[in-house]
mmCIF file of N, CA and C in Angstrom:
data_model
loop_
_atom_site.group_PDB
_atom_site.id
_atom_site.type_symbol
_atom_site.label_atom_id
_atom_site.label_comp_id
_atom_site.label_asym_id
_atom_site.label_seq_id
_atom_site.Cartn_x
_atom_site.Cartn_y
_atom_site.Cartn_z
ATOM 1 N N MET A 129 -20.296 15.983 2.223
ATOM 2 C CA MET A 129 -21.252 15.236 1.610
ATOM 3 C C MET A 129 -22.414 15.029 2.500
ATOM 4 N N SER A 130 -23.714 15.242 2.080
ATOM 5 C CA SER A 130 -24.817 14.944 2.928
ATOM 6 C C SER A 130 -24.977 13.476 3.122
ATOM 7 N N ASN A 131 -24.764 12.728 2.003
ATOM 8 C CA ASN A 131 -24.755 11.249 2.012
ATOM 9 C C ASN A 131 -23.402 10.795 1.839
ATOM 10 N N PRO A 132 -22.893 10.011 2.834
ATOM 11 C CA PRO A 132 -21.454 9.597 2.659
ATOM 12 C C PRO A 132 -21.300 8.682 1.400
ATOM 13 N N ASP A 133 -20.126 8.928 0.694
ATOM 14 C CA ASP A 133 -19.793 8.146 -0.499
ATOM 15 C C ASP A 133 -19.687 6.704 -0.159
ATOM 16 N N GLU A 134 -20.517 5.866 -0.829
ATOM 17 C CA GLU A 134 -20.473 4.444 -0.502
ATOM 18 C C GLU A 134 -19.195 3.750 -0.793
ATOM 19 N N LEU A 135 -18.428 4.140 -1.802
ATOM 20 C CA LEU A 135 -17.165 3.614 -2.012
ATOM 21 C C LEU A 135 -16.124 3.984 -0.883
ATOM 22 N N LEU A 136 -16.216 5.194 -0.471
ATOM 23 C CA LEU A 136 -15.313 5.616 0.639
ATOM 24 C C LEU A 136 -15.643 4.895 1.958
ATOM 25 N N VAL A 137 -16.971 4.694 2.160
ATOM 26 C CA VAL A 137 -17.327 3.802 3.334
ATOM 27 C C VAL A 137 -16.786 2.361 3.236
ATOM 28 N N ALA A 138 -16.880 1.835 1.986
ATOM 29 C CA ALA A 138 -16.401 0.486 1.726
ATOM 30 C C ALA A 138 -14.890 0.367 1.975
ATOM 31 N N ILE A 139 -14.164 1.406 1.502
ATOM 32 C CA ILE A 139 -12.716 1.401 1.741
ATOM 33 C C ILE A 139 -12.389 1.477 3.221
ATOM 34 N N SER A 140 -13.071 2.323 3.998
ATOM 35 C CA SER A 140 -12.906 2.386 5.420
ATOM 36 C C SER A 140 -13.201 1.083 6.125
ATOM 37 N N ALA A 141 -14.335 0.428 5.671
ATOM 38 C CA ALA A 141 -14.746 -0.881 6.248
ATOM 39 C C ALA A 141 -13.624 -1.989 5.932
ATOM 40 N N ALA A 142 -13.014 -1.846 4.748
ATOM 41 C CA ALA A 142 -11.971 -2.849 4.430
ATOM 42 C C ALA A 142 -10.794 -2.631 5.284
ATOM 43 N N VAL A 143 -10.462 -1.428 5.535
ATOM 44 C CA VAL A 143 -9.309 -1.086 6.405
ATOM 45 C C VAL A 143 -9.610 -1.588 7.835
ATOM 46 N N GLU A 144 -10.775 -1.411 8.302
ATOM 47 C CA GLU A 144 -11.172 -1.889 9.663
ATOM 48 C C GLU A 144 -11.123 -3.388 9.728
ATOM 49 N N SER A 145 -11.657 -4.080 8.697
ATOM 50 C CA SER A 145 -11.781 -5.571 8.782
ATOM 51 C C SER A 145 -10.466 -6.222 8.518
ATOM 52 N N GLU A 146 -9.541 -5.652 7.733
ATOM 53 C CA GLU A 146 -8.238 -6.251 7.404
ATOM 54 C C GLU A 146 -7.226 -5.847 8.490
ATOM 55 N N ARG A 147 -7.519 -4.915 9.248
ATOM 56 C CA ARG A 147 -6.565 -4.344 10.251
ATOM 57 C C ARG A 147 -5.281 -3.959 9.685
ATOM 58 N N SER A 148 -5.397 -3.280 8.435
ATOM 59 C CA SER A 148 -4.323 -2.817 7.749
ATOM 60 C C SER A 148 -4.106 -1.295 7.809
ATOM 61 N N ASN A 149 -2.875 -0.849 7.812
ATOM 62 C CA ASN A 149 -2.540 0.514 7.789
ATOM 63 C C ASN A 149 -1.788 0.957 6.558
ATOM 64 N N GLN A 150 -2.010 0.317 5.468
ATOM 65 C CA GLN A 150 -1.240 0.542 4.210
ATOM 66 C C GLN A 150 -2.013 1.302 3.148
ATOM 67 N N MET A 151 -3.302 1.606 3.359
ATOM 68 C CA MET A 151 -4.168 2.227 2.434
ATOM 69 C C MET A 151 -3.920 3.742 2.371
ATOM 70 N N SER A 152 -3.290 4.259 1.325
ATOM 71 C CA SER A 152 -3.058 5.659 1.229
ATOM 72 C C SER A 152 -4.218 6.356 0.589
ATOM 73 N N LEU A 153 -4.664 7.539 1.171
ATOM 74 C CA LEU A 153 -5.818 8.252 0.725
ATOM 75 C C LEU A 153 -5.581 9.724 0.906
ATOM 76 N N THR A 154 -6.147 10.529 -0.020
ATOM 77 C CA THR A 154 -6.175 11.963 0.071
ATOM 78 C C THR A 154 -7.580 12.428 -0.010
ATOM 79 N N VAL A 155 -7.966 13.267 0.956
ATOM 80 C CA VAL A 155 -9.375 13.788 1.007
ATOM 81 C C VAL A 155 -9.374 15.316 1.148
ATOM 82 N N VAL A 156 -10.482 15.848 0.625
ATOM 83 C CA VAL A 156 -10.761 17.378 0.847
ATOM 84 C C VAL A 156 -11.943 17.431 1.824
ATOM 85 N N VAL A 157 -11.661 18.135 2.853
ATOM 86 C CA VAL A 157 -12.590 18.363 3.951
ATOM 87 C C VAL A 157 -12.600 19.844 4.298
ATOM 88 N N GLY A 158 -13.704 20.538 4.132
ATOM 89 C CA GLY A 158 -13.817 21.931 4.426
ATOM 90 C C GLY A 158 -12.728 22.720 3.753
ATOM 91 N N GLY A 159 -12.388 22.359 2.524
ATOM 92 C CA GLY A 159 -11.399 23.092 1.772
ATOM 93 C C GLY A 159 -9.977 22.669 2.064
ATOM 94 N N ALA A 160 -9.750 21.895 3.143
ATOM 95 C CA ALA A 160 -8.395 21.404 3.474
ATOM 96 C C ALA A 160 -8.100 20.104 2.706
ATOM 97 N N VAL A 161 -6.884 19.939 2.229
ATOM 98 C CA VAL A 161 -6.530 18.656 1.657
ATOM 99 C C VAL A 161 -5.655 17.952 2.666
ATOM 100 N N ILE A 162 -6.149 16.761 2.968
ATOM 101 C CA ILE A 162 -5.395 15.907 3.964
ATOM 102 C C ILE A 162 -4.985 14.641 3.224
ATOM 103 N N THR A 163 -3.704 14.261 3.370
ATOM 104 C CA THR A 163 -3.166 13.135 2.676
ATOM 105 C C THR A 163 -2.395 12.281 3.683
ATOM 106 N N GLY A 164 -2.605 10.956 3.561
ATOM 107 C CA GLY A 164 -1.905 10.037 4.495
ATOM 108 C C GLY A 164 -2.304 8.621 4.335
ATOM 109 N N ARG A 165 -2.070 7.925 5.331
ATOM 110 C CA ARG A 165 -2.514 6.414 5.289
ATOM 111 C C ARG A 165 -3.630 6.182 6.310
ATOM 112 N N LEU A 166 -4.586 5.407 5.952
ATOM 113 C CA LEU A 166 -5.639 5.041 6.832
ATOM 114 C C LEU A 166 -5.270 3.945 7.867
ATOM 115 N N ALA A 167 -5.736 3.996 9.068
ATOM 116 C CA ALA A 167 -5.499 2.982 9.998
ATOM 117 C C ALA A 167 -6.896 2.589 10.606
ATOM 118 N N PRO A 168 -6.932 1.324 11.095
ATOM 119 C CA PRO A 168 -8.132 0.892 11.856
ATOM 120 C C PRO A 168 -8.301 1.779 13.068
ATOM 121 N N GLU A 169 -9.528 2.086 13.437
ATOM 122 C CA GLU A 169 -9.721 3.001 14.544
ATOM 123 C C GLU A 169 -9.063 2.486 15.768
ATOM 124 N N ALA A 170 -9.124 1.245 16.145
ATOM 125 C CA ALA A 170 -8.505 0.718 17.368
ATOM 126 C C ALA A 170 -6.922 1.027 17.390
ATOM 127 N N VAL A 171 -6.316 0.797 16.213
ATOM 128 C CA VAL A 171 -4.890 1.053 16.116
ATOM 129 C C VAL A 171 -4.628 2.564 16.259
ATOM 130 N N TRP A 172 -5.459 3.365 15.609
ATOM 131 C CA TRP A 172 -5.300 4.848 15.636
ATOM 132 C C TRP A 172 -5.463 5.312 17.117
ATOM 133 N N ARG A 173 -6.503 4.845 17.834
ATOM 134 C CA ARG A 173 -6.753 5.186 19.204
ATOM 135 C C ARG A 173 -5.591 4.787 20.093
ATOM 136 N N GLU A 174 -5.111 3.637 19.846
ATOM 137 C CA GLU A 174 -3.963 3.188 20.710
ATOM 138 C C GLU A 174 -2.685 4.094 20.507
ATOM 139 N N ARG A 175 -2.428 4.442 19.305
ATOM 140 C CA ARG A 175 -1.303 5.279 19.018
ATOM 141 C C ARG A 175 -1.431 6.677 19.596
ATOM 142 N N VAL A 176 -2.658 7.283 19.479
ATOM 143 C CA VAL A 176 -2.913 8.575 20.085
ATOM 144 C C VAL A 176 -2.753 8.490 21.602
ATOM 145 N N ALA A 177 -3.217 7.470 22.216
ATOM 146 C CA ALA A 177 -3.186 7.248 23.649
ATOM 147 C C ALA A 177 -1.717 7.158 24.059
ATOM 148 N N GLU A 178 -0.938 6.464 23.306
ATOM 149 C CA GLU A 178 0.492 6.362 23.605
ATOM 150 C C GLU A 178 1.248 7.723 23.612
ATOM 151 N N VAL A 179 0.909 8.558 22.608
ATOM 152 C CA VAL A 179 1.498 9.798 22.466
ATOM 153 C C VAL A 179 1.072 10.745 23.666
ATOM 154 N N LEU A 180 -0.216 10.730 23.889
ATOM 155 C CA LEU A 180 -0.761 11.540 25.026
ATOM 156 C C LEU A 180 -0.191 11.099 26.375
ATOM 157 N N LYS A 181 -0.073 9.881 26.576
ATOM 158 C CA LYS A 181 0.407 9.319 27.937
ATOM 159 C C LYS A 181 1.792 9.855 28.176
ATOM 160 N N ASP A 182 2.619 10.089 27.184
ATOM 161 C CA ASP A 182 3.993 10.571 27.429
ATOM 162 C C ASP A 182 4.007 12.169 27.641
ATOM 163 N N SER A 183 2.908 12.799 27.605
ATOM 164 C CA SER A 183 2.903 14.215 27.797
ATOM 165 C C SER A 183 2.551 14.616 29.229
ATOM 166 N N ASP A 184 3.258 15.535 29.817
ATOM 167 C CA ASP A 184 2.991 15.942 31.190
ATOM 168 C C ASP A 184 1.627 16.615 31.257
ATOM 169 N N ARG A 185 1.284 17.437 30.328
ATOM 170 C CA ARG A 185 -0.002 18.222 30.325
ATOM 171 C C ARG A 185 -1.159 17.409 29.795
ATOM 172 N N LEU A 186 -0.891 16.516 28.797
ATOM 173 C CA LEU A 186 -2.061 15.795 28.157
ATOM 174 C C LEU A 186 -2.211 14.382 28.599
ATOM 175 N N GLY A 187 -1.336 13.918 29.376
ATOM 176 C CA GLY A 187 -1.372 12.532 29.864
ATOM 177 C C GLY A 187 -2.763 12.033 30.364
ATOM 178 N N PRO A 188 -3.499 12.873 31.156
ATOM 179 C CA PRO A 188 -4.742 12.432 31.580
ATOM 180 C C PRO A 188 -5.812 12.115 30.481
ATOM 181 N N PHE A 189 -5.611 12.692 29.332
ATOM 182 C CA PHE A 189 -6.529 12.443 28.216
ATOM 183 C C PHE A 189 -6.302 11.103 27.524
ATOM 184 N N SER A 190 -5.192 10.450 27.844
ATOM 185 C CA SER A 190 -4.830 9.262 27.134
ATOM 186 C C SER A 190 -5.963 8.130 27.352
ATOM 187 N N ASP A 191 -6.435 8.197 28.503
ATOM 188 C CA ASP A 191 -7.491 7.197 28.854
ATOM 189 C C ASP A 191 -8.751 7.253 27.983
ATOM 190 N N VAL A 192 -9.077 8.516 27.552
ATOM 191 C CA VAL A 192 -10.254 8.725 26.678
ATOM 192 C C VAL A 192 -10.016 7.881 25.335
ATOM 193 N N PHE A 193 -8.822 7.900 24.865
ATOM 194 C CA PHE A 193 -8.498 7.164 23.577
ATOM 195 C C PHE A 193 -8.314 5.677 23.875
ATOM 196 N N ALA A 194 -7.659 5.375 24.999
ATOM 197 C CA ALA A 194 -7.465 3.952 25.287
ATOM 198 C C ALA A 194 -8.635 3.117 25.502
ATOM 199 N N ARG A 195 -9.705 3.756 25.977
ATOM 200 C CA ARG A 195 -10.999 3.110 26.199
ATOM 201 C C ARG A 195 -11.601 2.495 24.969
ATOM 202 N N GLY A 196 -11.252 3.036 23.848
ATOM 203 C CA GLY A 196 -11.766 2.533 22.582
ATOM 204 C C GLY A 196 -13.154 3.124 22.275
ATOM 205 N N PRO A 197 -13.598 2.803 21.068
ATOM 206 C CA PRO A 197 -14.917 3.312 20.574
ATOM 207 C C PRO A 197 -16.063 2.672 21.415
ATOM 208 N N ARG A 198 -17.171 3.316 21.321
ATOM 209 C CA ARG A 198 -18.363 2.768 22.045
ATOM 210 C C ARG A 198 -18.451 1.232 21.795
ATOM 211 N N GLY A 199 -18.262 0.507 22.913
ATOM 212 C CA GLY A 199 -18.426 -0.934 22.873
ATOM 213 C C GLY A 199 -17.309 -1.578 22.010
ATOM 214 N N ASN A 200 -16.138 -0.890 21.803
ATOM 215 C CA ASN A 200 -15.057 -1.443 20.999
ATOM 216 C C ASN A 200 -15.536 -1.793 19.653
ATOM 217 N N ARG A 201 -16.390 -1.055 19.028
ATOM 218 C CA ARG A 201 -16.874 -1.376 17.680
ATOM 219 C C ARG A 201 -16.034 -0.648 16.678
ATOM 220 N N PRO A 202 -15.597 -1.462 15.590
ATOM 221 C CA PRO A 202 -14.840 -0.843 14.593
ATOM 222 C C PRO A 202 -15.465 0.397 13.925
ATOM 223 N N GLY A 203 -14.640 1.475 13.706
ATOM 224 C CA GLY A 203 -15.093 2.683 13.038
ATOM 225 C C GLY A 203 -16.113 3.414 13.800
ATOM 226 N N GLY A 204 -16.337 3.064 15.097
ATOM 227 C CA GLY A 204 -17.330 3.762 15.838
ATOM 228 C C GLY A 204 -18.714 3.109 15.553
ATOM 229 N N ALA A 205 -18.813 2.128 14.765
ATOM 230 C CA ALA A 205 -20.072 1.569 14.352
ATOM 231 C C ALA A 205 -20.339 0.222 15.060
ATOM 232 N N GLY A 206 -21.469 -0.156 15.198
ATOM 233 C CA GLY A 206 -21.852 -1.485 15.744
ATOM 234 C C GLY A 206 -21.660 -2.567 14.716
ATOM 235 N N ALA A 207 -21.784 -3.789 15.169
ATOM 236 C CA ALA A 207 -21.621 -4.924 14.259
ATOM 237 C C ALA A 207 -22.599 -4.767 13.077
ATOM 238 N N GLY A 208 -22.129 -4.841 11.925
ATOM 239 C CA GLY A 208 -22.984 -4.671 10.688
ATOM 240 C C GLY A 208 -23.210 -3.235 10.328
ATOM 241 N N GLU A 209 -22.798 -2.225 11.096
ATOM 242 C CA GLU A 209 -22.950 -0.883 10.701
ATOM 243 C C GLU A 209 -21.704 -0.427 10.023
ATOM 244 N N ALA A 210 -21.935 0.548 9.136
ATOM 245 C CA ALA A 210 -20.793 1.082 8.319
ATOM 246 C C ALA A 210 -19.997 2.057 9.186
ATOM 247 N N PRO A 211 -18.676 2.142 8.880
ATOM 248 C CA PRO A 211 -17.870 3.140 9.604
ATOM 249 C C PRO A 211 -18.285 4.562 9.250
ATOM 250 N N THR A 212 -18.102 5.426 10.254
ATOM 251 C CA THR A 212 -18.442 6.821 10.063
ATOM 252 C C THR A 212 -17.353 7.784 9.955
ATOM 253 N N HIS A 213 -16.073 7.270 10.227
ATOM 254 C CA HIS A 213 -14.923 8.212 10.263
ATOM 255 C C HIS A 213 -13.797 7.451 9.584
ATOM 256 N N LEU A 214 -12.895 8.319 8.953
ATOM 257 C CA LEU A 214 -11.578 7.880 8.542
ATOM 258 C C LEU A 214 -10.586 8.152 9.536
ATOM 259 N N HIS A 215 -9.631 7.313 9.793
ATOM 260 C CA HIS A 215 -8.515 7.524 10.845
ATOM 261 C C HIS A 215 -7.214 7.513 10.164
ATOM 262 N N PHE A 216 -6.640 8.671 9.963
ATOM 263 C CA PHE A 216 -5.365 8.876 9.253
ATOM 264 C C PHE A 216 -4.220 8.892 10.200
ATOM 265 N N HIS A 217 -3.128 8.261 9.855
ATOM 266 C CA HIS A 217 -1.886 8.436 10.553
ATOM 267 C C HIS A 217 -0.834 8.738 9.443
ATOM 268 N N LEU A 218 0.295 9.274 9.900
ATOM 269 C CA LEU A 218 1.324 9.723 8.906
ATOM 270 C C LEU A 218 0.680 10.638 7.890
ATOM 271 N N ALA A 219 -0.222 11.514 8.390
ATOM 272 C CA ALA A 219 -1.004 12.357 7.498
ATOM 273 C C ALA A 219 -0.513 13.793 7.599
ATOM 274 N N ARG A 220 -0.739 14.509 6.503
ATOM 275 C CA ARG A 220 -0.328 15.927 6.382
ATOM 276 C C ARG A 220 -1.498 16.748 5.831
ATOM 277 N N ILE A 221 -1.657 17.890 6.255
ATOM 278 C CA ILE A 221 -2.562 18.872 5.632
ATOM 279 C C ILE A 221 -1.650 19.626 4.607
ATOM 280 N N LEU A 222 -2.066 19.562 3.333
ATOM 281 C CA LEU A 222 -1.219 20.162 2.313
ATOM 282 C C LEU A 222 -1.498 21.718 2.257
ATOM 283 N N GLN A 223 -0.463 22.433 2.346
ATOM 284 C CA GLN A 223 -0.583 23.924 2.302
ATOM 285 C C GLN A 223 0.517 24.436 1.398
ATOM 286 N N GLY A 224 0.177 24.955 0.185
ATOM 287 C CA GLY A 224 1.175 25.397 -0.704
ATOM 288 C C GLY A 224 2.084 24.154 -1.091
ATOM 289 N N SER A 225 3.417 24.360 -0.915
ATOM 290 C CA SER A 225 4.395 23.339 -1.338
ATOM 291 C C SER A 225 4.799 22.537 -0.100
ATOM 292 N N LEU A 226 4.102 22.592 1.017
ATOM 293 C CA LEU A 226 4.522 21.756 2.161
ATOM 294 C C LEU A 226 3.379 21.051 2.857
ATOM 295 N N GLY A 227 3.728 20.090 3.589
ATOM 296 C CA GLY A 227 2.681 19.391 4.300
ATOM 297 C C GLY A 227 2.824 19.686 5.846
ATOM 298 N N ILE A 228 1.734 19.849 6.533
ATOM 299 C CA ILE A 228 1.878 20.158 7.952
ATOM 300 C C ILE A 228 1.141 19.106 8.734
ATOM 301 N N PRO A 229 1.718 18.490 9.736
ATOM 302 C CA PRO A 229 3.118 18.663 10.118
ATOM 303 C C PRO A 229 3.977 17.859 9.176
ATOM 304 N N GLU A 230 5.202 18.301 9.055
ATOM 305 C CA GLU A 230 6.170 17.755 8.153
ATOM 306 C C GLU A 230 6.317 16.194 8.351
ATOM 307 N N SER A 231 6.347 15.761 9.650
ATOM 308 C CA SER A 231 6.492 14.291 9.997
ATOM 309 C C SER A 231 5.236 13.543 9.857
ATOM 310 N N GLY A 232 4.104 14.169 9.735
ATOM 311 C CA GLY A 232 2.854 13.503 9.628
ATOM 312 C C GLY A 232 2.116 13.518 11.020
ATOM 313 N N GLY A 233 0.773 13.531 10.959
ATOM 314 C CA GLY A 233 0.046 13.614 12.181
ATOM 315 C C GLY A 233 -1.105 12.566 12.242
ATOM 316 N N MET A 234 -1.889 12.564 13.245
ATOM 317 C CA MET A 234 -2.984 11.725 13.412
ATOM 318 C C MET A 234 -4.281 12.504 13.266
ATOM 319 N N TYR A 235 -5.133 12.173 12.251
ATOM 320 C CA TYR A 235 -6.344 12.954 11.999
ATOM 321 C C TYR A 235 -7.549 11.987 11.899
ATOM 322 N N ARG A 236 -8.727 12.490 12.474
ATOM 323 C CA ARG A 236 -9.929 11.686 12.362
ATOM 324 C C ARG A 236 -10.873 12.626 11.600
ATOM 325 N N VAL A 237 -11.442 11.967 10.534
ATOM 326 C CA VAL A 237 -12.264 12.813 9.547
ATOM 327 C C VAL A 237 -13.585 12.134 9.442
ATOM 328 N N ALA A 238 -14.616 12.831 9.609
ATOM 329 C CA ALA A 238 -16.012 12.308 9.362
ATOM 330 C C ALA A 238 -16.217 12.015 7.877
ATOM 331 N N ILE A 239 -16.525 10.808 7.545
ATOM 332 C CA ILE A 239 -16.735 10.471 6.117
ATOM 333 C C ILE A 239 -17.756 11.393 5.483
ATOM 334 N N LYS A 240 -18.755 11.767 6.207
ATOM 335 C CA LYS A 240 -19.927 12.597 5.672
ATOM 336 C C LYS A 240 -19.384 14.000 5.265
ATOM 337 N N ASP A 241 -18.181 14.395 5.835
ATOM 338 C CA ASP A 241 -17.677 15.684 5.538
ATOM 339 C C ASP A 241 -16.702 15.780 4.389
ATOM 340 N N VAL A 242 -16.393 14.596 3.843
ATOM 341 C CA VAL A 242 -15.474 14.532 2.665
ATOM 342 C C VAL A 242 -16.201 14.994 1.456
ATOM 343 N N SER A 243 -15.647 16.006 0.790
ATOM 344 C CA SER A 243 -16.252 16.558 -0.464
ATOM 345 C C SER A 243 -15.505 15.987 -1.719
ATOM 346 N N ALA A 244 -14.300 15.474 -1.643
ATOM 347 C CA ALA A 244 -13.588 14.906 -2.775
ATOM 348 C C ALA A 244 -12.511 13.973 -2.169
ATOM 349 N N TRP A 245 -12.105 12.989 -2.976
ATOM 350 C CA TRP A 245 -11.057 12.117 -2.531
ATOM 351 C C TRP A 245 -10.387 11.439 -3.645
ATOM 352 N N THR A 246 -9.224 10.898 -3.429
ATOM 353 C CA THR A 246 -8.496 10.121 -4.367
ATOM 354 C C THR A 246 -7.620 9.082 -3.674
ATOM 355 N N VAL A 247 -7.348 7.918 -4.286
ATOM 356 C CA VAL A 247 -6.478 6.941 -3.674
ATOM 357 C C VAL A 247 -5.035 7.482 -3.913
ATOM 358 N N GLY A 248 -4.289 7.290 -2.874
ATOM 359 C CA GLY A 248 -2.866 7.722 -2.902
ATOM 360 C C GLY A 248 -2.533 8.854 -1.962
ATOM 361 N N ASP A 249 -1.254 8.939 -1.598
ATOM 362 C CA ASP A 249 -0.679 9.938 -0.731
ATOM 363 C C ASP A 249 -0.039 11.032 -1.567
ATOM 364 N N LEU A 250 -0.571 12.216 -1.623
ATOM 365 C CA LEU A 250 -0.045 13.287 -2.405
ATOM 366 C C LEU A 250 1.232 13.865 -1.785
ATOM 367 N N SER A 251 2.224 14.161 -2.614
ATOM 368 C CA SER A 251 3.388 14.888 -2.135
ATOM 369 C C SER A 251 3.701 15.972 -3.102
ATOM 370 N N TYR A 252 4.097 17.089 -2.616
ATOM 371 C CA TYR A 252 4.528 18.197 -3.515
ATOM 372 C C TYR A 252 6.015 18.286 -3.518
ATOM 373 N N PHE A 253 6.539 18.563 -4.732
ATOM 374 C CA PHE A 253 7.990 18.745 -4.911
ATOM 375 C C PHE A 253 8.218 19.999 -5.602
ATOM 376 N N ASP A 254 9.264 20.812 -5.146
ATOM 377 C CA ASP A 254 9.628 21.959 -5.941
ATOM 378 C C ASP A 254 10.463 21.528 -7.111
ATOM 379 N N GLN A 255 10.090 22.053 -8.288
ATOM 380 C CA GLN A 255 10.830 21.615 -9.442
ATOM 381 C C GLN A 255 11.388 22.859 -10.217
#
């Protein structure tokens, strides 16, 4: 979207202000369907830093995430500014009848790039 959806921005701002990770969302970005739960940016960064820190090869990158957003501002925005990104955890890219990765991953999506979305975490089942 050239202009970010105001409702999606409001949902992201609510997640940031409530510090909740229970909002399930599915978005379409560049033709890919990503489904999972939103997390506040600070929580998302902390979790990514933890995972990287435990890696022999990627450990040095953990500090990039641990530092937090510019000036520790929620959603990468300053006080009074709207969030610019969605931070997914336990998320999967839906491909056919499966989700990648199966256990869920950590994705950061620019709100302006979302072309469609719905509330809820989609799952596919073979019937």
